[in-house]
């Protein structure tokens, strides 16, 4: 994934810890002191932190509660789609391409049991996509 590529290019010593463990500023500074081989400027550090958050949200997309659902518009599925929305945002912010269009094409095939909710893509656009998420 992108994190491995960035790690290789930037000569990181170790596999980074989960992003949540480096959320506080003092933890971030300790993290970079322990894991980087060469100093990173603030932009480089922000990129690493975004890549770690991207990976964290990508893993959260696969939590089982969201994939054993009876309707694509249910609360659990909306939570999982929220994680996917964050991944899409990070991918775009890091200029790694765009996954939004193919993602929505796949979601459009999932129909809600509630006709007024439409497809998974409709649920994503209406209820998930622009829900603000505060950074950790």
PDB file of C-alpha atoms in Angstrom:
ATOM      1  CA  UNK A   1       0.000   0.000   0.000  1.00  0.00           C
ATOM      2  CA  UNK A   2       1.001   3.646  -0.071  1.00  0.00           C
ATOM      3  CA  UNK A   3       2.442   3.539   3.460  1.00  0.00           C
ATOM      4  CA  UNK A   4       4.946   0.833   2.493  1.00  0.00           C
ATOM      5  CA  UNK A   5       6.014   2.825  -0.562  1.00  0.00           C
ATOM      6  CA  UNK A   6       6.449   5.987   1.520  1.00  0.00           C
ATOM      7  CA  UNK A   7       8.362   4.046   4.174  1.00  0.00           C
ATOM      8  CA  UNK A   8      10.715   2.704   1.522  1.00  0.00           C
ATOM      9  CA  UNK A   9      11.296   6.117  -0.062  1.00  0.00           C
ATOM     10  CA  UNK A  10      11.836   7.887   3.257  1.00  0.00           C
ATOM     11  CA  UNK A  11      13.997   5.188   4.839  1.00  0.00           C
ATOM     12  CA  UNK A  12      11.963   4.460   7.947  1.00  0.00           C
ATOM     13  CA  UNK A  13      13.556   2.057  10.421  1.00  0.00           C
ATOM     14  CA  UNK A  14      10.519   0.230  11.744  1.00  0.00           C
ATOM     15  CA  UNK A  15       6.915  -0.442  10.884  1.00  0.00           C
ATOM     16  CA  UNK A  16       4.924   2.476  12.323  1.00  0.00           C
ATOM     17  CA  UNK A  17       2.565   2.022  15.240  1.00  0.00           C
ATOM     18  CA  UNK A  18      -1.172   2.538  14.741  1.00  0.00           C
ATOM     19  CA  UNK A  19      -2.017   6.197  14.177  1.00  0.00           C
ATOM     20  CA  UNK A  20      -4.094   6.459  17.354  1.00  0.00           C
ATOM     21  CA  UNK A  21      -0.980   5.856  19.444  1.00  0.00           C
ATOM     22  CA  UNK A  22       0.704   8.930  17.974  1.00  0.00           C
ATOM     23  CA  UNK A  23      -2.271  11.290  18.186  1.00  0.00           C
ATOM     24  CA  UNK A  24      -0.873  13.575  20.892  1.00  0.00           C
ATOM     25  CA  UNK A  25       1.894  15.953  19.806  1.00  0.00           C
ATOM     26  CA  UNK A  26       4.450  14.582  22.285  1.00  0.00           C
ATOM     27  CA  UNK A  27       3.713  11.061  21.069  1.00  0.00           C
ATOM     28  CA  UNK A  28       4.133  12.187  17.454  1.00  0.00           C
ATOM     29  CA  UNK A  29       7.532  13.709  18.171  1.00  0.00           C
ATOM     30  CA  UNK A  30       8.638  10.587  20.040  1.00  0.00           C
ATOM     31  CA  UNK A  31       7.311   8.428  17.202  1.00  0.00           C
ATOM     32  CA  UNK A  32       9.308  10.316  14.588  1.00  0.00           C
ATOM     33  CA  UNK A  33      12.439  10.343  16.750  1.00  0.00           C
ATOM     34  CA  UNK A  34      12.231   6.554  17.128  1.00  0.00           C
ATOM     35  CA  UNK A  35      11.224   5.580  13.589  1.00  0.00           C
ATOM     36  CA  UNK A  36      12.711   7.936  11.019  1.00  0.00           C
ATOM     37  CA  UNK A  37      16.189   7.433   9.629  1.00  0.00           C
ATOM     38  CA  UNK A  38      16.449  10.987   8.301  1.00  0.00           C
ATOM     39  CA  UNK A  39      14.714  14.133   9.562  1.00  0.00           C
ATOM     40  CA  UNK A  40      11.381  15.024   7.996  1.00  0.00           C
ATOM     41  CA  UNK A  41      10.080  18.533   7.585  1.00  0.00           C
ATOM     42  CA  UNK A  42       6.565  19.362   8.825  1.00  0.00           C
ATOM     43  CA  UNK A  43       5.017  18.512   5.441  1.00  0.00           C
ATOM     44  CA  UNK A  44       6.735  15.128   5.442  1.00  0.00           C
ATOM     45  CA  UNK A  45       5.493  14.422   8.958  1.00  0.00           C
ATOM     46  CA  UNK A  46       1.954  15.399   7.975  1.00  0.00           C
ATOM     47  CA  UNK A  47       2.155  13.057   4.994  1.00  0.00           C
ATOM     48  CA  UNK A  48       3.265  10.158   7.187  1.00  0.00           C
ATOM     49  CA  UNK A  49       0.467  10.841   9.680  1.00  0.00           C
ATOM     50  CA  UNK A  50      -2.103  11.007   6.874  1.00  0.00           C
ATOM     51  CA  UNK A  51      -0.836   7.725   5.440  1.00  0.00           C
ATOM     52  CA  UNK A  52      -1.165   6.118   8.846  1.00  0.00           C
ATOM     53  CA  UNK A  53      -4.703   7.449   9.271  1.00  0.00           C
ATOM     54  CA  UNK A  54      -5.539   6.249   5.766  1.00  0.00           C
ATOM     55  CA  UNK A  55      -4.364   2.765   6.724  1.00  0.00           C
ATOM     56  CA  UNK A  56      -6.252   2.848  10.037  1.00  0.00           C
ATOM     57  CA  UNK A  57      -9.523   3.812   8.345  1.00  0.00           C
ATOM     58  CA  UNK A  58      -8.946   1.192   5.646  1.00  0.00           C
ATOM     59  CA  UNK A  59      -8.720  -1.448   8.369  1.00  0.00           C
ATOM     60  CA  UNK A  60     -11.791  -0.062  10.163  1.00  0.00           C
ATOM     61  CA  UNK A  61     -13.801  -0.487   6.938  1.00  0.00           C
ATOM     62  CA  UNK A  62     -13.597  -4.233   7.475  1.00  0.00           C
ATOM     63  CA  UNK A  63     -15.044  -4.437  10.983  1.00  0.00           C
ATOM     64  CA  UNK A  64     -17.599  -7.219  10.941  1.00  0.00           C
ATOM     65  CA  UNK A  65     -20.527  -5.293  12.418  1.00  0.00           C
ATOM     66  CA  UNK A  66     -20.887  -3.292   9.233  1.00  0.00           C
ATOM     67  CA  UNK A  67     -20.920  -6.198   6.827  1.00  0.00           C
ATOM     68  CA  UNK A  68     -23.583  -8.336   8.488  1.00  0.00           C
ATOM     69  CA  UNK A  69     -26.471  -6.045   7.788  1.00  0.00           C
ATOM     70  CA  UNK A  70     -30.022  -6.360   6.577  1.00  0.00           C
ATOM     71  CA  UNK A  71     -30.073  -3.045   4.748  1.00  0.00           C
ATOM     72  CA  UNK A  72     -27.420  -0.912   3.081  1.00  0.00           C
ATOM     73  CA  UNK A  73     -28.922   2.204   4.663  1.00  0.00           C
ATOM     74  CA  UNK A  74     -28.564   0.909   8.240  1.00  0.00           C
ATOM     75  CA  UNK A  75     -26.544   2.668  10.902  1.00  0.00           C
ATOM     76  CA  UNK A  76     -23.753   0.077  10.976  1.00  0.00           C
ATOM     77  CA  UNK A  77     -23.263   0.267   7.233  1.00  0.00           C
ATOM     78  CA  UNK A  78     -23.248   4.058   7.358  1.00  0.00           C
ATOM     79  CA  UNK A  79     -20.420   3.865   9.907  1.00  0.00           C
ATOM     80  CA  UNK A  80     -18.404   1.563   7.640  1.00  0.00           C
ATOM     81  CA  UNK A  81     -19.079   3.824   4.664  1.00  0.00           C
ATOM     82  CA  UNK A  82     -17.835   6.731   6.785  1.00  0.00           C
ATOM     83  CA  UNK A  83     -14.494   4.970   7.190  1.00  0.00           C
ATOM     84  CA  UNK A  84     -14.407   4.427   3.431  1.00  0.00           C
ATOM     85  CA  UNK A  85     -15.142   8.134   2.886  1.00  0.00           C
ATOM     86  CA  UNK A  86     -12.126   9.039   5.035  1.00  0.00           C
ATOM     87  CA  UNK A  87      -9.925   6.678   3.002  1.00  0.00           C
ATOM     88  CA  UNK A  88     -11.119   8.297  -0.220  1.00  0.00           C
ATOM     89  CA  UNK A  89     -10.406  11.749   1.239  1.00  0.00           C
ATOM     90  CA  UNK A  90      -6.885  10.795   2.318  1.00  0.00           C
ATOM     91  CA  UNK A  91      -6.137   9.163  -1.045  1.00  0.00           C
ATOM     92  CA  UNK A  92      -7.161  12.376  -2.803  1.00  0.00           C
ATOM     93  CA  UNK A  93      -5.336  14.676  -0.337  1.00  0.00           C
ATOM     94  CA  UNK A  94      -2.151  12.662  -0.784  1.00  0.00           C
ATOM     95  CA  UNK A  95      -2.553  12.830  -4.561  1.00  0.00           C
ATOM     96  CA  UNK A  96      -2.625   9.041  -4.862  1.00  0.00           C
ATOM     97  CA  UNK A  97      -5.399   9.042  -7.437  1.00  0.00           C
ATOM     98  CA  UNK A  98      -9.123   8.843  -7.005  1.00  0.00           C
ATOM     99  CA  UNK A  99     -11.110   5.853  -5.880  1.00  0.00           C
ATOM    100  CA  UNK A 100     -14.422   7.673  -5.465  1.00  0.00           C
ATOM    101  CA  UNK A 101     -15.966   6.947  -8.878  1.00  0.00           C
ATOM    102  CA  UNK A 102     -15.280   3.189  -8.953  1.00  0.00           C
ATOM    103  CA  UNK A 103     -16.355   2.944  -5.307  1.00  0.00           C
ATOM    104  CA  UNK A 104     -19.691   4.624  -6.069  1.00  0.00           C
ATOM    105  CA  UNK A 105     -20.174   2.411  -9.129  1.00  0.00           C
ATOM    106  CA  UNK A 106     -19.848  -0.690  -6.957  1.00  0.00           C
ATOM    107  CA  UNK A 107     -22.151   0.765  -4.281  1.00  0.00           C
ATOM    108  CA  UNK A 108     -24.795   1.579  -6.885  1.00  0.00           C
ATOM    109  CA  UNK A 109     -25.399  -2.163  -7.278  1.00  0.00           C
ATOM    110  CA  UNK A 110     -26.467  -2.531  -3.636  1.00  0.00           C
ATOM    111  CA  UNK A 111     -30.152  -1.652  -3.337  1.00  0.00           C
ATOM    112  CA  UNK A 112     -31.750  -0.631  -0.061  1.00  0.00           C
ATOM    113  CA  UNK A 113     -34.770  -2.524   1.224  1.00  0.00           C
ATOM    114  CA  UNK A 114     -36.300   0.912   1.708  1.00  0.00           C
ATOM    115  CA  UNK A 115     -37.145   2.215  -1.788  1.00  0.00           C
ATOM    116  CA  UNK A 116     -36.784   5.837  -0.696  1.00  0.00           C
ATOM    117  CA  UNK A 117     -33.135   5.223   0.253  1.00  0.00           C
ATOM    118  CA  UNK A 118     -32.155   4.079  -3.259  1.00  0.00           C
ATOM    119  CA  UNK A 119     -28.773   2.416  -3.679  1.00  0.00           C
ATOM    120  CA  UNK A 120     -25.654   2.215  -1.546  1.00  0.00           C
ATOM    121  CA  UNK A 121     -24.244   5.045  -3.647  1.00  0.00           C
ATOM    122  CA  UNK A 122     -27.298   7.173  -2.810  1.00  0.00           C
ATOM    123  CA  UNK A 123     -26.873   6.396   0.898  1.00  0.00           C
ATOM    124  CA  UNK A 124     -23.191   7.316   0.684  1.00  0.00           C
ATOM    125  CA  UNK A 125     -23.889  10.621  -1.073  1.00  0.00           C
ATOM    126  CA  UNK A 126     -26.851  11.593   1.114  1.00  0.00           C
ATOM    127  CA  UNK A 127     -25.878  10.395   4.581  1.00  0.00           C
ATOM    128  CA  UNK A 128     -22.151   9.760   4.712  1.00  0.00           C
ATOM    129  CA  UNK A 129     -19.989  11.615   2.241  1.00  0.00           C
ATOM    130  CA  UNK A 130     -20.086  15.108   3.686  1.00  0.00           C
ATOM    131  CA  UNK A 131     -20.428  14.244   7.354  1.00  0.00           C
ATOM    132  CA  UNK A 132     -17.623  16.146   9.085  1.00  0.00           C
ATOM    133  CA  UNK A 133     -14.967  14.075  10.825  1.00  0.00           C
ATOM    134  CA  UNK A 134     -12.712  15.733  13.364  1.00  0.00           C
ATOM    135  CA  UNK A 135      -9.019  14.797  13.210  1.00  0.00           C
ATOM    136  CA  UNK A 136      -7.642  12.819  16.146  1.00  0.00           C
TER     137      UNK A 136
END
